[in-house]
Short mmCIF file of C-alpha atoms and ligand atoms in Angstrom, two decimals:
data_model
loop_
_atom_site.label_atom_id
_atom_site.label_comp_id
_atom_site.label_asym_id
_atom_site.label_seq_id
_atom_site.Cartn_x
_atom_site.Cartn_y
_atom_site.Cartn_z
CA UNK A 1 -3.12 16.34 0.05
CA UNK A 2 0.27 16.99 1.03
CA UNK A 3 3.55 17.48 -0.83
CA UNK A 4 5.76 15.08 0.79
CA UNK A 5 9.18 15.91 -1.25
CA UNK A 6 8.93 17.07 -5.32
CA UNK A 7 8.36 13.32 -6.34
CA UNK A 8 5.90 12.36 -3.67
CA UNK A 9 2.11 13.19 -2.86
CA UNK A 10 0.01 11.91 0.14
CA UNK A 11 -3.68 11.81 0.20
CA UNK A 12 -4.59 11.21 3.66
CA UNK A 13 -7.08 8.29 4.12
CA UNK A 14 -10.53 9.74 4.93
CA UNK A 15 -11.28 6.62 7.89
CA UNK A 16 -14.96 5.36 8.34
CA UNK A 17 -16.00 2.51 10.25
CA UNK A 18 -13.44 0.64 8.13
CA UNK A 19 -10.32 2.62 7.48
CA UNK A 20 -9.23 4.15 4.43
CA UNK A 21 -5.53 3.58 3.65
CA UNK A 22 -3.48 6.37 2.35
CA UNK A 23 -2.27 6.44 -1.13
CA UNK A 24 0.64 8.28 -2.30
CA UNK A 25 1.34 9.55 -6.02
CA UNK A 26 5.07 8.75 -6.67
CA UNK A 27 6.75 10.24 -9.35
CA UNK A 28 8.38 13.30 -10.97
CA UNK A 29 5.74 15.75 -11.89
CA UNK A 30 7.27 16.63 -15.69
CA UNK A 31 8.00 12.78 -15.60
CA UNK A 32 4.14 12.44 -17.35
CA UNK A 33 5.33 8.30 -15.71
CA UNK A 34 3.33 8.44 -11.98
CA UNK A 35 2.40 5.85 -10.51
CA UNK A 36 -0.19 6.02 -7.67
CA UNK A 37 0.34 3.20 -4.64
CA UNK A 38 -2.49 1.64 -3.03
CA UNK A 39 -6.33 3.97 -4.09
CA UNK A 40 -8.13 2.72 -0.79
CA UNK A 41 -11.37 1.88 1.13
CA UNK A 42 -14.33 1.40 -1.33
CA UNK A 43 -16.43 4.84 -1.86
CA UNK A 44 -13.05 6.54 -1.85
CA UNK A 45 -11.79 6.73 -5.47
CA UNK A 46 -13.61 9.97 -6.18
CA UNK A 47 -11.66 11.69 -3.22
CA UNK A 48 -8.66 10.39 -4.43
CA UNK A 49 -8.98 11.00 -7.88
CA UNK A 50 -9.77 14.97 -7.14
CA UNK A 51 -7.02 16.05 -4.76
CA UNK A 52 -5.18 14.65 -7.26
CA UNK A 53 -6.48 16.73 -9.84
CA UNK A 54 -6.55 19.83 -7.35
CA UNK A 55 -3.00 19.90 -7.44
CA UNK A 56 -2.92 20.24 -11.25
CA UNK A 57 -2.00 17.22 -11.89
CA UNK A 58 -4.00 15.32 -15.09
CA UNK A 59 -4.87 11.56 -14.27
CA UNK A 60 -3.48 10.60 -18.15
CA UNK A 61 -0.31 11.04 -16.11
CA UNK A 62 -1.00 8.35 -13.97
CA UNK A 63 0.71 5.47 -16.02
CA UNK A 64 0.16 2.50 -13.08
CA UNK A 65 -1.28 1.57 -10.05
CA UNK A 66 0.74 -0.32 -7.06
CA UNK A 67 -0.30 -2.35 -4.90
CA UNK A 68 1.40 -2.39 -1.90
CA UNK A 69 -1.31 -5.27 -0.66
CA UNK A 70 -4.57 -5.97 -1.67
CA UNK A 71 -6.26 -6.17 1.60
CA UNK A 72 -9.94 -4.45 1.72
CA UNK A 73 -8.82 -0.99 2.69
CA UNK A 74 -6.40 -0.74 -0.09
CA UNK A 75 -8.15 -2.04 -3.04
CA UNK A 76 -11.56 -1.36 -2.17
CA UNK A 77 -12.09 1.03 -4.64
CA UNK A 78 -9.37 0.09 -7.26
CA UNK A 79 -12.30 -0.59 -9.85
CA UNK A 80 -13.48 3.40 -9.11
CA UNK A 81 -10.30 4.55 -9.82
CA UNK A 82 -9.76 2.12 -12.88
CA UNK A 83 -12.80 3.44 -14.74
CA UNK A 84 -11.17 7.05 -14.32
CA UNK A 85 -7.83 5.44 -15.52
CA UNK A 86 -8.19 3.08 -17.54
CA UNK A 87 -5.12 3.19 -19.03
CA UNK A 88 -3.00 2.74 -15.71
CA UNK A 89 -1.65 -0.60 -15.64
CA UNK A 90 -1.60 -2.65 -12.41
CA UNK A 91 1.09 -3.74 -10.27
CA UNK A 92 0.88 -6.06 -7.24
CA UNK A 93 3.28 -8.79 -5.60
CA UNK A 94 2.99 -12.16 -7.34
CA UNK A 95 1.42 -14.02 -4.37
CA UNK A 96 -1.10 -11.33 -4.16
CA UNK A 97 -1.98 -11.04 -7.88
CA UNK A 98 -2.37 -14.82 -8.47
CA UNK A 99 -5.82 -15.00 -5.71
CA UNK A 100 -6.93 -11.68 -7.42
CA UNK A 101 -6.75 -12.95 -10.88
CA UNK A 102 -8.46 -16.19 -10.40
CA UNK A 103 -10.76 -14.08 -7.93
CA UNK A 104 -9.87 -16.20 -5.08
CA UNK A 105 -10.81 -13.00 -2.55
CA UNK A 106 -9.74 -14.36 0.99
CA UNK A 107 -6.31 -12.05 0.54
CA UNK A 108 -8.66 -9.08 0.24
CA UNK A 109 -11.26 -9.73 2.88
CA UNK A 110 -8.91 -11.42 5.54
CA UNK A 111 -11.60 -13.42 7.27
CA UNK A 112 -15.07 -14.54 6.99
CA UNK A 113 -16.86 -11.99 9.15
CA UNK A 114 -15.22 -9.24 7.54
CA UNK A 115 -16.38 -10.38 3.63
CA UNK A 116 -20.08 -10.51 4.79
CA UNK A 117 -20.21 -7.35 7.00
CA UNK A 118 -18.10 -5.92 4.08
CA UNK A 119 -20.29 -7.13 1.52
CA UNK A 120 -23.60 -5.83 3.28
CA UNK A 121 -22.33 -2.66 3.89
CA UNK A 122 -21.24 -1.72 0.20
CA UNK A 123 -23.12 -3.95 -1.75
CA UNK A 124 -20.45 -6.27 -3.18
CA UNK A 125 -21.03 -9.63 -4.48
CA UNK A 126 -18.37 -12.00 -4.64
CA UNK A 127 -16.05 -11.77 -7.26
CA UNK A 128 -16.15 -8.31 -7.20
CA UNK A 129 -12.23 -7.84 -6.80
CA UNK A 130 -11.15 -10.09 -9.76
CA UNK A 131 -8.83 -8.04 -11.53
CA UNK A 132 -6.15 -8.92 -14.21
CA UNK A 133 -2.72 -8.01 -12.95
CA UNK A 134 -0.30 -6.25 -15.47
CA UNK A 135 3.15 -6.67 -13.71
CA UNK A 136 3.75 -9.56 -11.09
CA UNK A 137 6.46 -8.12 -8.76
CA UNK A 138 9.14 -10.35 -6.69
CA UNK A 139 10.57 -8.35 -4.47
CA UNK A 140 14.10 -7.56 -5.74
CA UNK A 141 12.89 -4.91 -8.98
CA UNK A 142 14.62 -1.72 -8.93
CA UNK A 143 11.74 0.21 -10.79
CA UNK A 144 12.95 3.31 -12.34
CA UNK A 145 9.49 4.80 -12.70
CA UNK A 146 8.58 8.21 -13.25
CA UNK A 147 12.52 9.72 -13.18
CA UNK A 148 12.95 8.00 -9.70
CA UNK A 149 13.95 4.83 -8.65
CA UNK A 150 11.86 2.56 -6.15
CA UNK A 151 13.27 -0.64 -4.90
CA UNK A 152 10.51 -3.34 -4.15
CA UNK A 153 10.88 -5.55 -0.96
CA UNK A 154 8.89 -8.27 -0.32
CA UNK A 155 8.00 -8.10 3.06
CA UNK A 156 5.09 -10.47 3.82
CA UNK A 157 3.57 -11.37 7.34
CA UNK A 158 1.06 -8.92 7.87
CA UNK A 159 0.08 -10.55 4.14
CA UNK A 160 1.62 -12.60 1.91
CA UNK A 161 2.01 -10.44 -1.17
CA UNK A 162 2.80 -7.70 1.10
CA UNK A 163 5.68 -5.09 -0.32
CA UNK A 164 7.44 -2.28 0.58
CA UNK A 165 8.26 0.54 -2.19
CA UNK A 166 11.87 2.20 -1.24
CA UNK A 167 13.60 4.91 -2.41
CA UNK A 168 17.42 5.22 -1.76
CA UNK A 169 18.16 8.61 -2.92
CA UNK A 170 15.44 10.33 -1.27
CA UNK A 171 15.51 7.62 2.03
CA UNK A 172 11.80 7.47 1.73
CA UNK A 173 9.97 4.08 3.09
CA UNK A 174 6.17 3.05 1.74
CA UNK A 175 5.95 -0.13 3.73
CA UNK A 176 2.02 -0.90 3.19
CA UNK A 177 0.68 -1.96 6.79
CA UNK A 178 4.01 -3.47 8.42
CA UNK A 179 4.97 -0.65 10.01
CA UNK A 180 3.39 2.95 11.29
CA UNK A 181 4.61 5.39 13.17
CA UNK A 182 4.62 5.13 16.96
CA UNK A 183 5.71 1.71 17.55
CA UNK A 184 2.85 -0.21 15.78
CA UNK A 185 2.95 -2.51 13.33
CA UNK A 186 0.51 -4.46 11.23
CA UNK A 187 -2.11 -7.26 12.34
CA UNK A 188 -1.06 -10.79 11.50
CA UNK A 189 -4.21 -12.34 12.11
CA UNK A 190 -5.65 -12.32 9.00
CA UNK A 191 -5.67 -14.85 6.42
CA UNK A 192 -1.97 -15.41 4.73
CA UNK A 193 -0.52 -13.23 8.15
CA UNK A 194 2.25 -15.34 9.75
CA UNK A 195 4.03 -13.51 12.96
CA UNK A 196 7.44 -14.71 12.12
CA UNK A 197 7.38 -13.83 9.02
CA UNK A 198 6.66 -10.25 9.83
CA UNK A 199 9.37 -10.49 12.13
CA UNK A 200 11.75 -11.73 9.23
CA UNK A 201 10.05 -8.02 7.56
CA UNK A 202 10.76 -5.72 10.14
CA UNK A 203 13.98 -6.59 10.32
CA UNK A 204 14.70 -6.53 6.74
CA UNK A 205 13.48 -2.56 6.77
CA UNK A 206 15.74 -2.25 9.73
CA UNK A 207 18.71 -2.22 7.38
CA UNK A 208 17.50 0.51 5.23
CA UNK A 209 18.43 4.03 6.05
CA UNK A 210 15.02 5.90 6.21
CA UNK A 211 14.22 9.04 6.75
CA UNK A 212 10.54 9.39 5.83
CA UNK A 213 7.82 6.82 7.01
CA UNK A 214 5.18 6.91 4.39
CA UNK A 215 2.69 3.97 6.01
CA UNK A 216 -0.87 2.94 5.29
CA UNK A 217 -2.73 4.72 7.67
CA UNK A 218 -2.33 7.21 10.98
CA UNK A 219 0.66 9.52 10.80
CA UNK A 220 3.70 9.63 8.08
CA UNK A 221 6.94 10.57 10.21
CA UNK A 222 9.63 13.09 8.53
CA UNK A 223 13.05 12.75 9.91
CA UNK A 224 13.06 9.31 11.42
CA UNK A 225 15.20 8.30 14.14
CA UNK A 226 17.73 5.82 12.64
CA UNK A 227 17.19 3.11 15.08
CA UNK A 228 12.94 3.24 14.95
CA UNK A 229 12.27 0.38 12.80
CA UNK A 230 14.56 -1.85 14.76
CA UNK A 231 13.28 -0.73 18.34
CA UNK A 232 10.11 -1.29 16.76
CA UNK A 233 11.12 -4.96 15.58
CA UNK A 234 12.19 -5.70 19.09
CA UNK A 235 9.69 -3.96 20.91
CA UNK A 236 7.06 -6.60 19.27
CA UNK A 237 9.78 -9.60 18.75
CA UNK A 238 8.14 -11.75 21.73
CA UNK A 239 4.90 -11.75 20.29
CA UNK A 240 5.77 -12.28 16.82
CA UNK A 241 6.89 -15.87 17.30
ZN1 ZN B 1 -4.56 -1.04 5.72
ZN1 ZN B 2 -3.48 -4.42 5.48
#
């Protein structure tokens, strides 16, 4: 658990064979309004759920949950953290929530191969990730959550419901799996992935001043260079066609 600025936590992922994403607690501590972004690989909720609480912070602050995608190492253990909180409402881009309500799980899974091995190696039957969505996002909401305010960007390619959380005051980026630090960027092989699109995305964040890179997995960057997301974009623009 790290202190990112006085609004923002990170809880590293703790990777297995699959990775665990990284979820970040958003929100002004004497807010009593946080909202936690994206809870992680499956098996995970408990270790989420106590580093939060090791900081002093009580869960019954934890108004929401938000969904930055709903691929397997994001959501996987969304229902974990939902019986701790079951009060937190959730939050996830409209072409996203739609599958997960009507339990339509290839947005989760990504491909075939992955659902079985996935569903061997934790049990799952399908189904499991039905969940009813309290807030269908756009892209376009400035969400003043928590005494901050996060502007959503719908940035799909690596998915479809795929959305970036930014804040202007504080320059801080959460762009799901789009972009990391050190040049990479997000698979777009996966079911609802399309490569231009996720062009179309990168250079969307290119016009946003950022300072902090708070991705899904490996390394968050403090004090980006201004021109990294756009090298980035380039770097990768012949294969994203
Ligand atoms: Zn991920
Ligand atoms: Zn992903």
């Amino acid at each position: 658990m790290e202190r990112v600025t006085d609004g923002v936590l990170f809880i590293p992922g703790q990777d297995e064979f699959i990775p665990d994403s990284h979820t970040y607690v958003v929100g002004e501590p004497s807010s009593q309004d946080l909202s936690l972004i994206d809870p992680g690989l499956t098996g995970k909720g408990h270790y989420k759920t106590e580093s939060i609480q090791k900081v002093g912070i009580e869960l019954e602050s934890i108004k929401r949950i938000i969904m930055t995608h709903t691929h397997f190492d994001h959501i996987g253990c969304l229902s974990e953290i939902l019986k701790q909180l079951p009060w937190a409402e959730l939050w996830v881009h409209t072409l996203e929530a739609e599958p997960l309500e009507q339990g339509d799980e290839r947005a989760v899974y990504g491909m075939d191969m992955f659902q079985s091995m996935c569903q061997m190696q934790y049990g799952l039957k399908p189904g499991d990730f039905t969940f009813k969505v309290n807030r269908h996002l756009n892209g376009g909401e400035n969400l003043e959550i928590g005494g901050m305010i996060w502007d959503v960007i719908h940035i799909p390619g690596h998915s479809m419901g795929g959305i970036a959380l930014y804040s202007r005051s504080t320059k801080i980026l959460i762009p799901g799996d789009v972009i990391y630090a050190d040049y990479a960027i997000g698979r777009f092989d996966l079911h609802g992935a399309d490569a231009s699109e996720l062009k179309q995305s990168l250079l969307r964040l290119a016009e946003l001043d950022v300072d902090i890179l708070l991705p899904g997995h490996n390394r968050i960057v403090k004090g980006l260079s201004p021109d990294y997301i756009i090298k980035t974009a380039k770097q990768w623009e012949p294969y994203l066609v």
